[in-house]
Short mmCIF file of N, CA, C and O in Angstrom, two decimals:
data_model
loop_
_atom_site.label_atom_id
_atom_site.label_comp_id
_atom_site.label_asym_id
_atom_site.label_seq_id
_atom_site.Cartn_x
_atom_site.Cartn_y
_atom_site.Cartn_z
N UNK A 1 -10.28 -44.09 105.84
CA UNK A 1 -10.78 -43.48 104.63
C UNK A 1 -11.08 -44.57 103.62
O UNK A 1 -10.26 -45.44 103.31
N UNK A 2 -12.32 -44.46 103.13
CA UNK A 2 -12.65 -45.46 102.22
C UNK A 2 -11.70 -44.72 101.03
O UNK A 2 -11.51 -43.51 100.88
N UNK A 3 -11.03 -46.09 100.05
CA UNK A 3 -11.11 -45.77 98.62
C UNK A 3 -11.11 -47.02 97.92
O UNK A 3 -10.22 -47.51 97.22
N UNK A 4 -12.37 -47.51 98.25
CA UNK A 4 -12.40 -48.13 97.10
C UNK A 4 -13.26 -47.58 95.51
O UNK A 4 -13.44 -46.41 95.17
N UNK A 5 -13.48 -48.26 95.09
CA UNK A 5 -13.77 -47.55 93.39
C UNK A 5 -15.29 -46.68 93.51
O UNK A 5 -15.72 -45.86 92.69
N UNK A 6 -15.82 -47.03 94.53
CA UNK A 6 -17.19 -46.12 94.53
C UNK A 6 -17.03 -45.39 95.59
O UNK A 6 -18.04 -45.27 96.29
N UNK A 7 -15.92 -44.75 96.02
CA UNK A 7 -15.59 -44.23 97.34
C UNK A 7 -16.00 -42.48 96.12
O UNK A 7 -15.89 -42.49 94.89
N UNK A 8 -16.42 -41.27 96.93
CA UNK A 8 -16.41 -40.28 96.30
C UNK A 8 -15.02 -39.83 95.94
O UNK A 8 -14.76 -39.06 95.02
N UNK A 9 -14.21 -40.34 96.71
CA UNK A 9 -12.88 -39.96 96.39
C UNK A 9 -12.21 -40.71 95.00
O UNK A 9 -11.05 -40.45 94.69
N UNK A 10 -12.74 -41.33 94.47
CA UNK A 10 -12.21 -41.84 93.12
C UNK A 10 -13.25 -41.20 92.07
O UNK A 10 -14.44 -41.50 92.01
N UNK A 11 -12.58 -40.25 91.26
CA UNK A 11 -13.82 -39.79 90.47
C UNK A 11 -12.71 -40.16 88.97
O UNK A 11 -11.49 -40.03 88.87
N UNK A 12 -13.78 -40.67 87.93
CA UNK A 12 -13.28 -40.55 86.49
C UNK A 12 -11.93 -39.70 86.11
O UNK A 12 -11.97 -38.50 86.37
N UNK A 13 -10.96 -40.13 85.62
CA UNK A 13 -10.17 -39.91 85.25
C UNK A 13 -10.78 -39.00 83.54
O UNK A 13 -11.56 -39.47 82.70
N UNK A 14 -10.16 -37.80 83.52
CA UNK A 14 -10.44 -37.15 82.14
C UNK A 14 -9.99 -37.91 81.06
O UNK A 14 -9.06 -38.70 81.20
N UNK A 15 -10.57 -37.74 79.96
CA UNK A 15 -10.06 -38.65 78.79
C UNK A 15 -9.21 -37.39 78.19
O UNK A 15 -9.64 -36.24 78.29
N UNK A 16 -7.98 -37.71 77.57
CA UNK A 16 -7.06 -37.25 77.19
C UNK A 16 -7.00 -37.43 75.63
O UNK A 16 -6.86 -38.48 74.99
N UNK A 17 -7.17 -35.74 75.06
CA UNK A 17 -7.07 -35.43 73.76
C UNK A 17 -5.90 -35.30 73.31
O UNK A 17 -5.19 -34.39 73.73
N UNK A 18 -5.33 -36.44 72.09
CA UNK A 18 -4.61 -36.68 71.79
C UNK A 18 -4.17 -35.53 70.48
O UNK A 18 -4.93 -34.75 69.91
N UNK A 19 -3.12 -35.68 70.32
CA UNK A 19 -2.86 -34.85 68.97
C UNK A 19 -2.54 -35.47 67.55
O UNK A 19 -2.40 -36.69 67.47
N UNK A 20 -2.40 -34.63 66.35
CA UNK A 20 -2.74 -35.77 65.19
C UNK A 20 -1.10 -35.81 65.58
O UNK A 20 -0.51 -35.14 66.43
N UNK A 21 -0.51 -36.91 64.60
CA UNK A 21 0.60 -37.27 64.25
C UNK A 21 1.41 -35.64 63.64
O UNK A 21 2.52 -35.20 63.93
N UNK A 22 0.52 -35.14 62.88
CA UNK A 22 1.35 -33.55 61.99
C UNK A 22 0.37 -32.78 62.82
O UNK A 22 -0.83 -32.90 63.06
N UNK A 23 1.66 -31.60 63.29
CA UNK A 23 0.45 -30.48 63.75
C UNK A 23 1.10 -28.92 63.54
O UNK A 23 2.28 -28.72 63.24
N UNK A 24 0.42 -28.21 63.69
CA UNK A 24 1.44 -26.98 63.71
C UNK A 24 2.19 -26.69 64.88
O UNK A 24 1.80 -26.77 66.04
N UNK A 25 3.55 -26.27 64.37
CA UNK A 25 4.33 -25.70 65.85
C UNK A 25 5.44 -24.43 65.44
O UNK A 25 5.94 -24.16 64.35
N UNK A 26 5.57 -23.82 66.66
CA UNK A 26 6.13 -22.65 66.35
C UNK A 26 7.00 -22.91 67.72
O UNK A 26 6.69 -23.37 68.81
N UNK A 27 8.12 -22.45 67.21
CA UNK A 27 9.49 -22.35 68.25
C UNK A 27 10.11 -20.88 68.68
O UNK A 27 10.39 -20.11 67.77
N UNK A 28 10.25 -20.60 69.59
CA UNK A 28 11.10 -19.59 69.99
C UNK A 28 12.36 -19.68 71.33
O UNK A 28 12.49 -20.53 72.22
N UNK A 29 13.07 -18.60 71.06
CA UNK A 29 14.02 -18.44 72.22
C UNK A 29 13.65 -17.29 73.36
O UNK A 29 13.31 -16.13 73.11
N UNK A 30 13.77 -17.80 74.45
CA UNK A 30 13.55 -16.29 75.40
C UNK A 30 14.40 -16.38 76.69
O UNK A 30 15.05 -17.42 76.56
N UNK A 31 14.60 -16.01 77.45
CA UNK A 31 15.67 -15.97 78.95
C UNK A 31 14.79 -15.34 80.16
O UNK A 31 13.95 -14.44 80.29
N UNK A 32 15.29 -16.09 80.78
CA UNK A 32 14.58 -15.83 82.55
C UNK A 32 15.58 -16.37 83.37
O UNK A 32 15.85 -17.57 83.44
N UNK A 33 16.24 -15.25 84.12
CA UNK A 33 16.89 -14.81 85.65
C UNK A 33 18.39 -15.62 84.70
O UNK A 33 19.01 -16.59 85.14
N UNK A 34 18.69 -14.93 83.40
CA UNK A 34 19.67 -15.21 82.53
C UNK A 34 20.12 -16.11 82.32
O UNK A 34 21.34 -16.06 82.18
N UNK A 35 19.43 -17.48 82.16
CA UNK A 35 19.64 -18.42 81.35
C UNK A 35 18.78 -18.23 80.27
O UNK A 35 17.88 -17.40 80.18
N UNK A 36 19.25 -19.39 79.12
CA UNK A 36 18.57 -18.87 77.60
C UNK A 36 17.49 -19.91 77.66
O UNK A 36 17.53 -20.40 78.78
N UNK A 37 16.52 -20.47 76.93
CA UNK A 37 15.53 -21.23 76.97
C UNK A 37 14.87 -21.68 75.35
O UNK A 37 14.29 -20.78 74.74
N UNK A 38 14.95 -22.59 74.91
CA UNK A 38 13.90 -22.65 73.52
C UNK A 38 12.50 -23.55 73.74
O UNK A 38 12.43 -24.70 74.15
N UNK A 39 11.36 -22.64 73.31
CA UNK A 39 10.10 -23.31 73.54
C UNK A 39 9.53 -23.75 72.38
O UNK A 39 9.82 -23.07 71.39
N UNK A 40 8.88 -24.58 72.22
CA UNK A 40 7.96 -25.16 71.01
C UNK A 40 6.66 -25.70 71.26
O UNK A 40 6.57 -26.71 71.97
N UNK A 41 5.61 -25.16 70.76
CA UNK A 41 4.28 -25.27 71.00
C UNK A 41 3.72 -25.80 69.97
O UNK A 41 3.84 -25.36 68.83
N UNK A 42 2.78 -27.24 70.46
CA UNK A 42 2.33 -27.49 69.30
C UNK A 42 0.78 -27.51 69.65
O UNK A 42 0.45 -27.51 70.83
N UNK A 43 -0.46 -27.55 68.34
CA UNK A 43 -1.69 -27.31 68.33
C UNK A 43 -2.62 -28.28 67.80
O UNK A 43 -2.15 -29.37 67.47
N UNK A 44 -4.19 -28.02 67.63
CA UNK A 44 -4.65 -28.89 67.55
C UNK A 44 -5.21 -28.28 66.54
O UNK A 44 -5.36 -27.06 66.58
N UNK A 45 -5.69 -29.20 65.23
CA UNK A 45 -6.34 -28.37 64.53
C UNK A 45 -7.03 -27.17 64.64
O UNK A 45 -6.80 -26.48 63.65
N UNK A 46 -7.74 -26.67 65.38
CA UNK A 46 -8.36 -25.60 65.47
C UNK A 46 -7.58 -24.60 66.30
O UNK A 46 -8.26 -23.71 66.81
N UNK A 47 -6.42 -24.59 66.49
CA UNK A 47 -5.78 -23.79 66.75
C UNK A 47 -5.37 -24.04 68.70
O UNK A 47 -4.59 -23.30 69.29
N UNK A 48 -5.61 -24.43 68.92
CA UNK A 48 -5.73 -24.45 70.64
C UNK A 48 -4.03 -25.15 71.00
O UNK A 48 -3.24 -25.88 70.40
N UNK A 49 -4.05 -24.74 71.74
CA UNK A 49 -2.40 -24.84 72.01
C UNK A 49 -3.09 -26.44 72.89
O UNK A 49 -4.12 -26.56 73.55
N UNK A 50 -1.93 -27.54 72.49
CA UNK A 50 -2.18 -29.19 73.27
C UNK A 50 -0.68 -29.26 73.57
O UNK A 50 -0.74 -29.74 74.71
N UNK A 51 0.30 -29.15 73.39
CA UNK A 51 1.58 -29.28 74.23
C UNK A 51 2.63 -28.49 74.16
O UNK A 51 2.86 -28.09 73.02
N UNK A 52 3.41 -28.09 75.06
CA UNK A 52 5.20 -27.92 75.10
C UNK A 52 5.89 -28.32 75.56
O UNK A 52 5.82 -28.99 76.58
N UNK A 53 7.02 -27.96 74.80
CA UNK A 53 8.63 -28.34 74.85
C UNK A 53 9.27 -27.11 75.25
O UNK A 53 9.05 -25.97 74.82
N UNK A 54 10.24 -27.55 76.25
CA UNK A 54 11.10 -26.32 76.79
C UNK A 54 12.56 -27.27 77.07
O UNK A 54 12.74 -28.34 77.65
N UNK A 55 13.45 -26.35 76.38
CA UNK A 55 15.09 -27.10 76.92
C UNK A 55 15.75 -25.64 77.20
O UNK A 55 15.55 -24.58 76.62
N UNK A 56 16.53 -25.94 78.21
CA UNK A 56 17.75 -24.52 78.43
C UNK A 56 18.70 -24.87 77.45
O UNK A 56 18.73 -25.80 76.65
N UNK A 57 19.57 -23.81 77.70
CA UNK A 57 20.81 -23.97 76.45
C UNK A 57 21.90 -25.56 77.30
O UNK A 57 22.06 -26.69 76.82
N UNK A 58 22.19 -25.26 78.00
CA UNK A 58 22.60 -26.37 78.66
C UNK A 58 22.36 -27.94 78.40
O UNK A 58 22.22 -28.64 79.41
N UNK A 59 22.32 -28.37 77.50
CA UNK A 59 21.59 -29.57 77.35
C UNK A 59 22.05 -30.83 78.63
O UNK A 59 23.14 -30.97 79.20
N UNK A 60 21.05 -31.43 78.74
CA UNK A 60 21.59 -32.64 80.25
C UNK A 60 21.68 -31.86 81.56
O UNK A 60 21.85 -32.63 82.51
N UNK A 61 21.61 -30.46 81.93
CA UNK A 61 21.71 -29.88 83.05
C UNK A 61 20.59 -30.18 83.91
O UNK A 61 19.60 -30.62 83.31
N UNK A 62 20.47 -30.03 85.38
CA UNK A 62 19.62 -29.95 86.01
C UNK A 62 18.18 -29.03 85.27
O UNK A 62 17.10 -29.50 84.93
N UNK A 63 18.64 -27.66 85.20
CA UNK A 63 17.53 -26.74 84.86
C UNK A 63 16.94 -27.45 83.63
O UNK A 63 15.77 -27.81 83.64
N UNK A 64 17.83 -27.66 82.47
CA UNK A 64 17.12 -28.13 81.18
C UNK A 64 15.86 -29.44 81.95
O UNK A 64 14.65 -29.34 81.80
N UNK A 65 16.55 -30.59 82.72
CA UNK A 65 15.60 -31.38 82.92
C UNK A 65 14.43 -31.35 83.76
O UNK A 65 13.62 -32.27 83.92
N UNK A 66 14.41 -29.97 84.38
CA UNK A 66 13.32 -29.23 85.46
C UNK A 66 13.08 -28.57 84.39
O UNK A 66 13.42 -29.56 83.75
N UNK A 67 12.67 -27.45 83.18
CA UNK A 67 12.25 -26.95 82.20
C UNK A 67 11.64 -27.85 81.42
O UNK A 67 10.54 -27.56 80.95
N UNK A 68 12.32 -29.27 81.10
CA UNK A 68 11.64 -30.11 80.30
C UNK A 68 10.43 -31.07 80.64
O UNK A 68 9.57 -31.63 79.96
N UNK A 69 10.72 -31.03 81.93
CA UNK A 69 9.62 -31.85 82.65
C UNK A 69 8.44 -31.13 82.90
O UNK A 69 7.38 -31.44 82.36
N UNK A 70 8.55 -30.18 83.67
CA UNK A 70 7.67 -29.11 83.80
C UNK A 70 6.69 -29.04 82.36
O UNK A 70 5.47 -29.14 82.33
N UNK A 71 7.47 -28.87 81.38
CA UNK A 71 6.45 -28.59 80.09
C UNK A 71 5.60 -30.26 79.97
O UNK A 71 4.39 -30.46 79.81
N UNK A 72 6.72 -31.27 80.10
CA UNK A 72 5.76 -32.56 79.64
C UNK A 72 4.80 -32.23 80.85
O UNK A 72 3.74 -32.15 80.24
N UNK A 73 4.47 -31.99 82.22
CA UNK A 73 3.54 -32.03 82.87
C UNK A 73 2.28 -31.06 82.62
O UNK A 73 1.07 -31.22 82.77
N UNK A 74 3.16 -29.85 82.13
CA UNK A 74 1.98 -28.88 80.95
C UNK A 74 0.95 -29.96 80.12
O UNK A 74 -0.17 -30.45 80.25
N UNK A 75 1.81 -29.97 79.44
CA UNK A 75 0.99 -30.71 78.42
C UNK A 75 0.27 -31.73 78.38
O UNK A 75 -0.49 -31.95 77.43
N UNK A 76 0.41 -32.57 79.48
CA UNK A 76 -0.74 -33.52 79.86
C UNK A 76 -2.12 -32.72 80.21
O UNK A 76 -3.28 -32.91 79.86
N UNK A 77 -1.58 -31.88 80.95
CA UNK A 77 -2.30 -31.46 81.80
C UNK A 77 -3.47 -30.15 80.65
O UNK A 77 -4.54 -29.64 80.99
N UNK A 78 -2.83 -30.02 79.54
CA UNK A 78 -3.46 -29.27 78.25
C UNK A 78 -4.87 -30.07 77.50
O UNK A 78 -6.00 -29.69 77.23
N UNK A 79 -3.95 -31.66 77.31
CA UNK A 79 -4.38 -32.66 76.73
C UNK A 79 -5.26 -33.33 77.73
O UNK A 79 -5.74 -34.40 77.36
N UNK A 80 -5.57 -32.92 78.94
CA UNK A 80 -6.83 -33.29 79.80
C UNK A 80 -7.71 -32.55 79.71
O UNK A 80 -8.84 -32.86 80.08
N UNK A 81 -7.38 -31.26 79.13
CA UNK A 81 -8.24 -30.05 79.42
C UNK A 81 -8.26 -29.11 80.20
O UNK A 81 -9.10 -28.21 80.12
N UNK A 82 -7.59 -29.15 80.87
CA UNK A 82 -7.03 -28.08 81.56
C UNK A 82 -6.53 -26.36 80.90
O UNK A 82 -5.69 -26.08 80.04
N UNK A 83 -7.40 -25.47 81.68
CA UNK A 83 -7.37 -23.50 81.38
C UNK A 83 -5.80 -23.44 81.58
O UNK A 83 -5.12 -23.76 82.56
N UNK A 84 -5.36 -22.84 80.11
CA UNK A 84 -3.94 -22.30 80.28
C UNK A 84 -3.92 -21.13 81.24
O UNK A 84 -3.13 -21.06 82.19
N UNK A 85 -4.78 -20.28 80.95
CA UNK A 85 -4.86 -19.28 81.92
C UNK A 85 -4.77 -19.15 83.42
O UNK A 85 -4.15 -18.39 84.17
N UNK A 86 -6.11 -20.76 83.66
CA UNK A 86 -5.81 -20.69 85.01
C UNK A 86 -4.70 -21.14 85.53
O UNK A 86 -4.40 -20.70 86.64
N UNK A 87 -3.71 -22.22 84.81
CA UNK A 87 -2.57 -22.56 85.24
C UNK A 87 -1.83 -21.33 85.16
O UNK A 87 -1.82 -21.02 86.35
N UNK A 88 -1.31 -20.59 84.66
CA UNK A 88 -0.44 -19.01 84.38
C UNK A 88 -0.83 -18.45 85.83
O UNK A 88 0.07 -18.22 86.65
N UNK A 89 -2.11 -18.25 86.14
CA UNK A 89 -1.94 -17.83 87.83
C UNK A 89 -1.95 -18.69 88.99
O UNK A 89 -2.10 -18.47 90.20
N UNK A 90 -1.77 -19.60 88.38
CA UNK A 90 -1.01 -20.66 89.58
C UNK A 90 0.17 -20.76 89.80
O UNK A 90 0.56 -21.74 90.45
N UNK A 91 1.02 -19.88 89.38
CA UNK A 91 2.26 -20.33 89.17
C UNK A 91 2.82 -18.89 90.00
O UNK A 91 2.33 -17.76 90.00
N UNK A 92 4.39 -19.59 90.91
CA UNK A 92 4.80 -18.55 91.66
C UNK A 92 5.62 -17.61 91.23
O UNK A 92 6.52 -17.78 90.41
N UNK A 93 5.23 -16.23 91.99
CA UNK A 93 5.41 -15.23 91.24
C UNK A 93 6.38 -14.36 92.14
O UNK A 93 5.92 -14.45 93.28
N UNK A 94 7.57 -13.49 92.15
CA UNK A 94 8.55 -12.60 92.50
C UNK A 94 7.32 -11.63 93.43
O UNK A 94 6.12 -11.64 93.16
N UNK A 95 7.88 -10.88 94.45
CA UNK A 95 7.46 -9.84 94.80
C UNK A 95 6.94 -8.90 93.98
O UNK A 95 5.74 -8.64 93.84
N UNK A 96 7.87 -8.39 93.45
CA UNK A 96 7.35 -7.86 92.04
C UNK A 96 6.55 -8.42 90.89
O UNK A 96 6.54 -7.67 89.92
N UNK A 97 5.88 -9.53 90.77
CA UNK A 97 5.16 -9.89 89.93
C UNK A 97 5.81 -10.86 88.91
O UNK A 97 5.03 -11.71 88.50
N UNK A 98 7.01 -10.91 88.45
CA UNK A 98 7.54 -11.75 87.76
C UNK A 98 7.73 -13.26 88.02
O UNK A 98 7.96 -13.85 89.08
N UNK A 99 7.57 -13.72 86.78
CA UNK A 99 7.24 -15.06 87.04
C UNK A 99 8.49 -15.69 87.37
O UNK A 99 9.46 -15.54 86.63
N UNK A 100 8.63 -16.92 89.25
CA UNK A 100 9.23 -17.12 89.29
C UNK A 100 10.34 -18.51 88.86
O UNK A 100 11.31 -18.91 89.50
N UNK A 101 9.88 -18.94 87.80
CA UNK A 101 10.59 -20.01 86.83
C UNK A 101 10.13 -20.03 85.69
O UNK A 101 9.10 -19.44 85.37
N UNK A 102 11.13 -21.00 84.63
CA UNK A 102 11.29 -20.50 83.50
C UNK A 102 9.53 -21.38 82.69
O UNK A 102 8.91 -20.97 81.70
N UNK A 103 9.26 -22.41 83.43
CA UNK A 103 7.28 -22.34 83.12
C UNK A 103 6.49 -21.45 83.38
O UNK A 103 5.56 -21.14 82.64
N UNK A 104 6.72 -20.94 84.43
CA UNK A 104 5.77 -19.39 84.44
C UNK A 104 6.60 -18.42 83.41
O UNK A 104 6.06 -18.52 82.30
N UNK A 105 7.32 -17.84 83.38
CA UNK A 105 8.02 -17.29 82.03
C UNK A 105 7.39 -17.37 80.63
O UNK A 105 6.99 -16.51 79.85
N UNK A 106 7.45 -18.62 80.60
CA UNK A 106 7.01 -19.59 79.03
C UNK A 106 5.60 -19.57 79.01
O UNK A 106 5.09 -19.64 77.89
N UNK A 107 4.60 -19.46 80.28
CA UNK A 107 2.93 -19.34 80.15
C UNK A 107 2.84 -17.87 80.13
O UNK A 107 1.77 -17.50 79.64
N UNK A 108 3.60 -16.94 80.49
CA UNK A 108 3.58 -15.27 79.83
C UNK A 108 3.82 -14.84 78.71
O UNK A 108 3.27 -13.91 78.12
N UNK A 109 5.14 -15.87 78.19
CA UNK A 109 5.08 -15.32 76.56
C UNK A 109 3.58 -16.04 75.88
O UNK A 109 3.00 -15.58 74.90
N UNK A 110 3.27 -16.90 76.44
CA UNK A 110 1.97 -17.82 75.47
C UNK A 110 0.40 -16.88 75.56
O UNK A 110 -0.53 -16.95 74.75
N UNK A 111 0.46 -16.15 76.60
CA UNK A 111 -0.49 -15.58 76.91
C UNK A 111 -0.56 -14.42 76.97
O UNK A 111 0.19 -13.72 77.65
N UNK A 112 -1.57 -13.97 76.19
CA UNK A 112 -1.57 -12.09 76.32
C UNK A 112 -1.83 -11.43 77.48
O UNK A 112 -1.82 -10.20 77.50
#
């Protein structure tokens, strides 16, 4: 397999929209499969959601640092440009439809 830099397989990397230094953010608490969770979303001037923060109550636990990571990978992935939406149905879901971790959880409360 070719890869070098003109190989089709290397395509441009997205340029990544940064956020100002002050932005708006709004925090909440919510629970999934009964642990507690606090999220914080922050925006870009015009309103468009560019990152989150998610910690469990647990601080230093496994889950908190799988909740927290998960969101920093959100949010790159916001700040590339990337459809919140289409990420929300990418994400695995219960037999029943419920989202099965606390990032799919957190892209249901964000989304109507």
């Amino acid at each position: 397999m070719d890869i070098s830099p003109e190989s089709p397989a290397c395509k441009p990397t997205p340029v990544r929209k940064r956020l100002q230094n002050r932005r708006a953010c709004e925090t909440f608490a919510f629970q999934h499969q009964g642990a507690d969770f606090t999220m914080s979303t922050g925006c870009y001037p015009d309103g468009t959601m560019g990152e989150v923060f998610i910690n469990a109550a647990h601080a230093n636990s496994a889950l908190d640092a799988l909740a927290s990571d998960a969101a920093i990978a959100l949010s790159f992935a916001l700040q590339h440009g990337a459809d919140l939406s289409t990420i929300e149905l990418a994400m695995k879901r219960t037999a029943g439809g419920d989202p099965s971790s606390p990032i799919g959880a957190a892209l249901d409360r964000l989304l109507p």
